[in-house]
Amino acid sequence: MGKDCGNHGEDNVRQACRRVLAFLFFLALVVGFIVLIVYLVLRPTHPRFFLQDASLQQLDALTANSSAAAGILSTTLQVTIASRNPNDRVGVYYDRLDVYASYKYQQITLASALPPVYQGHGDVEVWSPVLTGPGVPFAPYLASSLATDVQAGTLVLQVKIDGRVRWKVGSWISGHYHIFVTCPAYLTSVGGNGAPGASGLRFQSATYCRVEV
């Protein structure tokens, strides 16, 4: 009898554990289903970025044929970037945004950190960082390509943003998501909307940016 009672006690504990695990599993399914419904209803759209201006203040290249042993590029570029949150019910936390410039996939300036900010529904944020790259090592073939573009009066740089964002819906805040933005900056010696800068190049017109989240 004592042995049977002991077995009945163990069976009761096992059944209680199964009920608790089944309840937790059911609760997890309900929470996951609610989150899925909320996501499908709200369907957050990534922020929209625009490059409004780019002023090329310095563009000095020393190639391997000069006194420098390797290609060296010094660049100063001031840019104006705008971001708009198109969502009606979703806010965006920009926790980290690093901006830099590149030429033909090579980074030519240091990354400039933008201040963290919260962007509400339909809000617009505007930043105007100065991007500098003093004495950046530069591949000789890229230096030759850069000289050709400047001489032709048409130069295309890429202004890139690498950062982390979070979504806010009511009081709920999501985890971090990686955001990567690419904005083409078209500079020309003829026409354009900006004032002439280094090498006589000026910003052509505002451009849309490609955004990946």
mmCIF file of C-alpha atoms in Angstrom:
data_model
loop_
_atom_site.group_PDB
_atom_site.id
_atom_site.type_symbol
_atom_site.label_atom_id
_atom_site.label_comp_id
_atom_site.label_asym_id
_atom_site.label_seq_id
_atom_site.Cartn_x
_atom_site.Cartn_y
_atom_site.Cartn_z
ATOM 1 C CA MET A 1 0.000 0.000 0.000
ATOM 2 C CA GLY A 2 2.754 2.403 0.907
ATOM 3 C CA LYS A 3 4.478 1.711 -2.406
ATOM 4 C CA ASP A 4 1.202 2.279 -4.325
ATOM 5 C CA CYS A 5 0.570 5.567 -2.545
ATOM 6 C CA GLY A 6 4.071 6.674 -3.451
ATOM 7 C CA ASN A 7 3.422 5.856 -7.108
ATOM 8 C CA HIS A 8 0.113 7.736 -7.050
ATOM 9 C CA GLY A 9 1.913 10.787 -5.640
ATOM 10 C CA GLU A 10 4.514 10.720 -8.404
ATOM 11 C CA ASP A 11 1.772 10.352 -11.021
ATOM 12 C CA ASN A 12 -0.023 13.378 -9.647
ATOM 13 C CA VAL A 13 3.188 15.452 -9.808
ATOM 14 C CA ARG A 14 3.788 14.361 -13.407
ATOM 15 C CA GLN A 15 0.228 15.244 -14.395
ATOM 16 C CA ALA A 16 0.527 18.643 -12.716
ATOM 17 C CA CYS A 17 3.795 19.313 -14.573
ATOM 18 C CA ARG A 18 2.193 18.311 -17.871
ATOM 19 C CA ARG A 19 -0.721 20.676 -17.241
ATOM 20 C CA VAL A 20 1.653 23.557 -16.418
ATOM 21 C CA LEU A 21 3.761 22.902 -19.532
ATOM 22 C CA ALA A 22 0.649 22.600 -21.697
ATOM 23 C CA PHE A 23 -0.658 25.900 -20.300
ATOM 24 C CA LEU A 24 2.664 27.677 -20.920
ATOM 25 C CA PHE A 25 2.787 26.296 -24.458
ATOM 26 C CA PHE A 26 -0.780 27.451 -25.096
ATOM 27 C CA LEU A 27 0.008 30.883 -23.647
ATOM 28 C CA ALA A 28 3.080 31.204 -25.907
ATOM 29 C CA LEU A 29 0.938 30.315 -28.936
ATOM 30 C CA VAL A 30 -1.666 32.942 -27.995
ATOM 31 C CA VAL A 31 0.972 35.656 -27.486
ATOM 32 C CA GLY A 32 2.665 34.751 -30.777
ATOM 33 C CA PHE A 33 -0.678 34.836 -32.585
ATOM 34 C CA ILE A 34 -1.500 38.262 -31.129
ATOM 35 C CA VAL A 35 1.915 39.633 -32.142
ATOM 36 C CA LEU A 36 1.428 38.257 -35.668
ATOM 37 C CA ILE A 37 -2.030 39.853 -35.946
ATOM 38 C CA VAL A 38 -0.708 43.210 -34.714
ATOM 39 C CA TYR A 39 2.159 43.062 -37.225
ATOM 40 C CA LEU A 40 -0.148 42.166 -40.118
ATOM 41 C CA VAL A 41 -2.585 44.941 -39.191
ATOM 42 C CA LEU A 42 0.029 47.661 -38.664
ATOM 43 C CA ARG A 43 2.521 46.430 -41.290
ATOM 44 C CA PRO A 44 5.331 48.884 -40.383
ATOM 45 C CA THR A 45 6.933 50.576 -43.382
ATOM 46 C CA HIS A 46 10.609 51.469 -43.213
ATOM 47 C CA PRO A 47 11.476 55.184 -42.893
ATOM 48 C CA ARG A 48 12.080 57.134 -46.085
ATOM 49 C CA PHE A 49 15.385 58.937 -46.503
ATOM 50 C CA PHE A 50 16.311 61.745 -48.900
ATOM 51 C CA LEU A 51 19.634 63.391 -49.678
ATOM 52 C CA GLN A 52 18.763 67.089 -49.892
ATOM 53 C CA ASP A 53 22.211 68.605 -50.349
ATOM 54 C CA ALA A 54 25.903 67.739 -50.595
ATOM 55 C CA SER A 55 28.678 70.321 -50.542
ATOM 56 C CA LEU A 56 32.115 69.068 -51.560
ATOM 57 C CA GLN A 57 34.553 71.286 -49.648
ATOM 58 C CA GLN A 58 37.763 69.290 -50.183
ATOM 59 C CA LEU A 59 38.884 66.637 -52.646
ATOM 60 C CA ASP A 60 42.658 66.177 -52.752
ATOM 61 C CA ALA A 61 44.198 63.015 -54.159
ATOM 62 C CA LEU A 62 47.885 62.076 -54.264
ATOM 63 C CA THR A 63 48.583 59.138 -56.566
ATOM 64 C CA ALA A 64 51.509 56.741 -56.625
ATOM 65 C CA ASN A 65 53.137 58.920 -59.305
ATOM 66 C CA SER A 66 53.446 61.848 -56.884
ATOM 67 C CA SER A 67 55.512 62.223 -53.732
ATOM 68 C CA ALA A 68 53.278 59.800 -51.862
ATOM 69 C CA ALA A 69 54.236 56.145 -51.933
ATOM 70 C CA ALA A 70 50.591 55.105 -52.263
ATOM 71 C CA GLY A 71 47.319 56.743 -53.199
ATOM 72 C CA ILE A 72 46.055 59.125 -50.515
ATOM 73 C CA LEU A 73 42.713 60.933 -50.585
ATOM 74 C CA SER A 74 41.543 63.761 -48.329
ATOM 75 C CA THR A 75 37.841 64.585 -48.490
ATOM 76 C CA THR A 76 35.478 66.981 -46.731
ATOM 77 C CA LEU A 77 31.818 66.693 -47.594
ATOM 78 C CA GLN A 78 28.873 68.336 -45.844
ATOM 79 C CA VAL A 79 25.553 66.630 -46.477
ATOM 80 C CA THR A 80 21.933 67.308 -45.555
ATOM 81 C CA ILE A 81 19.840 64.199 -45.038
ATOM 82 C CA ALA A 82 16.125 64.085 -44.258
ATOM 83 C CA SER A 83 14.125 61.151 -42.913
ATOM 84 C CA ARG A 84 10.330 60.808 -42.777
ATOM 85 C CA ASN A 85 8.300 58.224 -40.871
ATOM 86 C CA PRO A 86 5.393 57.278 -43.192
ATOM 87 C CA ASN A 87 3.616 55.113 -40.583
ATOM 88 C CA ASP A 88 0.388 56.303 -38.945
ATOM 89 C CA ARG A 89 0.631 54.093 -35.851
ATOM 90 C CA VAL A 90 4.300 53.143 -35.605
ATOM 91 C CA GLY A 91 7.073 55.305 -34.156
ATOM 92 C CA VAL A 92 10.782 54.806 -34.789
ATOM 93 C CA TYR A 93 13.673 54.990 -32.332
ATOM 94 C CA TYR A 94 16.969 55.786 -34.094
ATOM 95 C CA ASP A 95 19.352 54.403 -31.486
ATOM 96 C CA ARG A 96 22.475 54.560 -33.665
ATOM 97 C CA LEU A 97 23.120 56.170 -37.051
ATOM 98 C CA ASP A 98 26.651 56.366 -38.515
ATOM 99 C CA VAL A 99 27.058 58.360 -41.740
ATOM 100 C CA TYR A 100 30.004 58.163 -44.139
ATOM 101 C CA ALA A 101 30.812 58.720 -47.816
ATOM 102 C CA SER A 102 32.174 56.232 -50.326
ATOM 103 C CA TYR A 103 33.423 56.256 -53.896
ATOM 104 C CA LYS A 104 33.044 53.137 -56.017
ATOM 105 C CA TYR A 105 32.421 50.991 -52.897
ATOM 106 C CA GLN A 106 35.467 52.330 -51.016
ATOM 107 C CA GLN A 107 34.837 54.329 -47.856
ATOM 108 C CA ILE A 108 36.528 57.723 -48.180
ATOM 109 C CA THR A 109 35.476 59.476 -44.945
ATOM 110 C CA LEU A 110 35.275 58.606 -41.295
ATOM 111 C CA ALA A 111 31.856 57.672 -39.912
ATOM 112 C CA SER A 112 30.022 60.564 -38.271
ATOM 113 C CA ALA A 113 27.563 59.597 -35.492
ATOM 114 C CA LEU A 114 24.159 61.268 -35.537
ATOM 115 C CA PRO A 115 22.420 61.936 -32.197
ATOM 116 C CA PRO A 116 19.813 59.328 -31.141
ATOM 117 C CA VAL A 117 16.245 60.495 -31.707
ATOM 118 C CA TYR A 118 12.655 59.273 -31.592
ATOM 119 C CA GLN A 119 10.595 59.876 -34.748
ATOM 120 C CA GLY A 120 6.839 59.989 -34.258
ATOM 121 C CA HIS A 121 4.074 59.287 -36.757
ATOM 122 C CA GLY A 122 4.628 61.318 -39.921
ATOM 123 C CA ASP A 123 7.511 63.261 -38.361
ATOM 124 C CA VAL A 124 10.515 64.498 -40.360
ATOM 125 C CA GLU A 125 14.098 64.643 -39.073
ATOM 126 C CA VAL A 126 16.898 66.585 -40.792
ATOM 127 C CA TRP A 127 20.634 66.191 -40.182
ATOM 128 C CA SER A 128 23.586 68.119 -41.688
ATOM 129 C CA PRO A 129 26.800 66.339 -40.668
ATOM 130 C CA VAL A 130 30.247 67.187 -42.016
ATOM 131 C CA LEU A 131 32.012 64.058 -43.274
ATOM 132 C CA THR A 132 35.803 64.191 -43.238
ATOM 133 C CA GLY A 133 38.445 61.778 -44.444
ATOM 134 C CA PRO A 134 41.952 63.154 -43.920
ATOM 135 C CA GLY A 135 44.662 61.076 -45.600
ATOM 136 C CA VAL A 136 42.629 57.973 -46.446
ATOM 137 C CA PRO A 137 44.642 55.238 -48.262
ATOM 138 C CA PHE A 138 43.348 55.045 -51.802
ATOM 139 C CA ALA A 139 43.834 52.378 -54.472
ATOM 140 C CA PRO A 140 45.804 53.793 -57.482
ATOM 141 C CA TYR A 141 43.181 52.624 -59.995
ATOM 142 C CA LEU A 142 40.484 54.445 -58.040
ATOM 143 C CA ALA A 143 42.613 57.590 -57.984
ATOM 144 C CA SER A 144 42.843 57.395 -61.768
ATOM 145 C CA SER A 145 39.076 56.886 -62.038
ATOM 146 C CA LEU A 146 38.447 59.809 -59.692
ATOM 147 C CA ALA A 147 40.692 62.098 -61.739
ATOM 148 C CA THR A 148 38.852 61.079 -64.926
ATOM 149 C CA ASP A 149 35.444 61.784 -63.371
ATOM 150 C CA VAL A 150 36.496 65.179 -62.034
ATOM 151 C CA GLN A 151 37.989 66.139 -65.381
ATOM 152 C CA ALA A 152 34.767 65.090 -67.114
ATOM 153 C CA GLY A 153 32.797 67.242 -64.668
ATOM 154 C CA THR A 154 30.628 64.428 -63.315
ATOM 155 C CA LEU A 155 31.242 62.681 -59.995
ATOM 156 C CA VAL A 156 28.988 60.240 -58.151
ATOM 157 C CA LEU A 157 29.586 59.645 -54.453
ATOM 158 C CA GLN A 158 27.549 57.445 -52.124
ATOM 159 C CA VAL A 159 26.395 58.766 -48.750
ATOM 160 C CA LYS A 160 25.708 55.767 -46.538
ATOM 161 C CA ILE A 161 24.055 55.318 -43.154
ATOM 162 C CA ASP A 162 24.587 52.263 -40.989
ATOM 163 C CA GLY A 163 22.583 52.001 -37.776
ATOM 164 C CA ARG A 164 20.078 50.335 -35.484
ATOM 165 C CA VAL A 165 16.386 51.172 -35.019
ATOM 166 C CA ARG A 166 13.427 50.020 -32.903
ATOM 167 C CA TRP A 167 9.686 50.199 -33.632
ATOM 168 C CA LYS A 168 7.182 51.607 -31.113
ATOM 169 C CA VAL A 169 3.493 50.706 -31.184
ATOM 170 C CA GLY A 170 1.579 52.193 -28.263
ATOM 171 C CA SER A 171 3.550 51.199 -25.178
ATOM 172 C CA TRP A 172 5.170 48.198 -26.913
ATOM 173 C CA ILE A 173 8.754 48.619 -28.186
ATOM 174 C CA SER A 174 10.420 46.064 -30.448
ATOM 175 C CA GLY A 175 13.959 44.762 -30.320
ATOM 176 C CA HIS A 176 16.751 46.272 -32.415
ATOM 177 C CA TYR A 177 16.756 46.071 -36.204
ATOM 178 C CA HIS A 178 19.670 46.880 -38.483
ATOM 179 C CA ILE A 179 19.076 49.721 -40.945
ATOM 180 C CA PHE A 180 21.280 50.461 -43.959
ATOM 181 C CA VAL A 181 20.712 53.498 -46.192
ATOM 182 C CA THR A 182 22.431 54.376 -49.482
ATOM 183 C CA CYS A 183 22.030 57.848 -51.012
ATOM 184 C CA PRO A 184 23.623 58.696 -54.382
ATOM 185 C CA ALA A 185 25.172 62.175 -54.486
ATOM 186 C CA TYR A 186 25.439 63.451 -58.064
ATOM 187 C CA LEU A 187 28.005 66.239 -58.441
ATOM 188 C CA THR A 188 28.536 68.110 -61.679
ATOM 189 C CA SER A 189 30.454 71.111 -63.010
ATOM 190 C CA VAL A 190 27.497 72.204 -65.175
ATOM 191 C CA GLY A 191 24.125 73.252 -63.768
ATOM 192 C CA GLY A 192 23.086 71.779 -60.453
ATOM 193 C CA ASN A 193 21.332 73.286 -57.447
ATOM 194 C CA GLY A 194 24.251 73.729 -55.063
ATOM 195 C CA ALA A 195 27.109 76.221 -54.853
ATOM 196 C CA PRO A 196 30.384 75.213 -56.552
ATOM 197 C CA GLY A 197 32.710 73.401 -54.179
ATOM 198 C CA ALA A 198 36.060 71.619 -54.535
ATOM 199 C CA SER A 199 37.090 71.066 -58.160
ATOM 200 C CA GLY A 200 34.197 73.300 -59.213
ATOM 201 C CA LEU A 201 31.658 70.531 -58.601
ATOM 202 C CA ARG A 202 28.211 71.257 -57.237
ATOM 203 C CA PHE A 203 25.312 69.116 -56.046
ATOM 204 C CA GLN A 204 22.902 68.366 -58.866
ATOM 205 C CA SER A 205 19.522 67.638 -57.225
ATOM 206 C CA ALA A 206 17.846 65.961 -54.267
ATOM 207 C CA THR A 207 17.739 62.184 -54.487
ATOM 208 C CA TYR A 208 15.813 59.331 -52.909
ATOM 209 C CA CYS A 209 17.814 56.870 -50.834
ATOM 210 C CA ARG A 210 17.595 53.089 -50.804
ATOM 211 C CA VAL A 211 16.646 51.803 -47.356
ATOM 212 C CA GLU A 212 17.148 48.259 -46.083
ATOM 213 C CA VAL A 213 15.844 47.124 -42.686
#
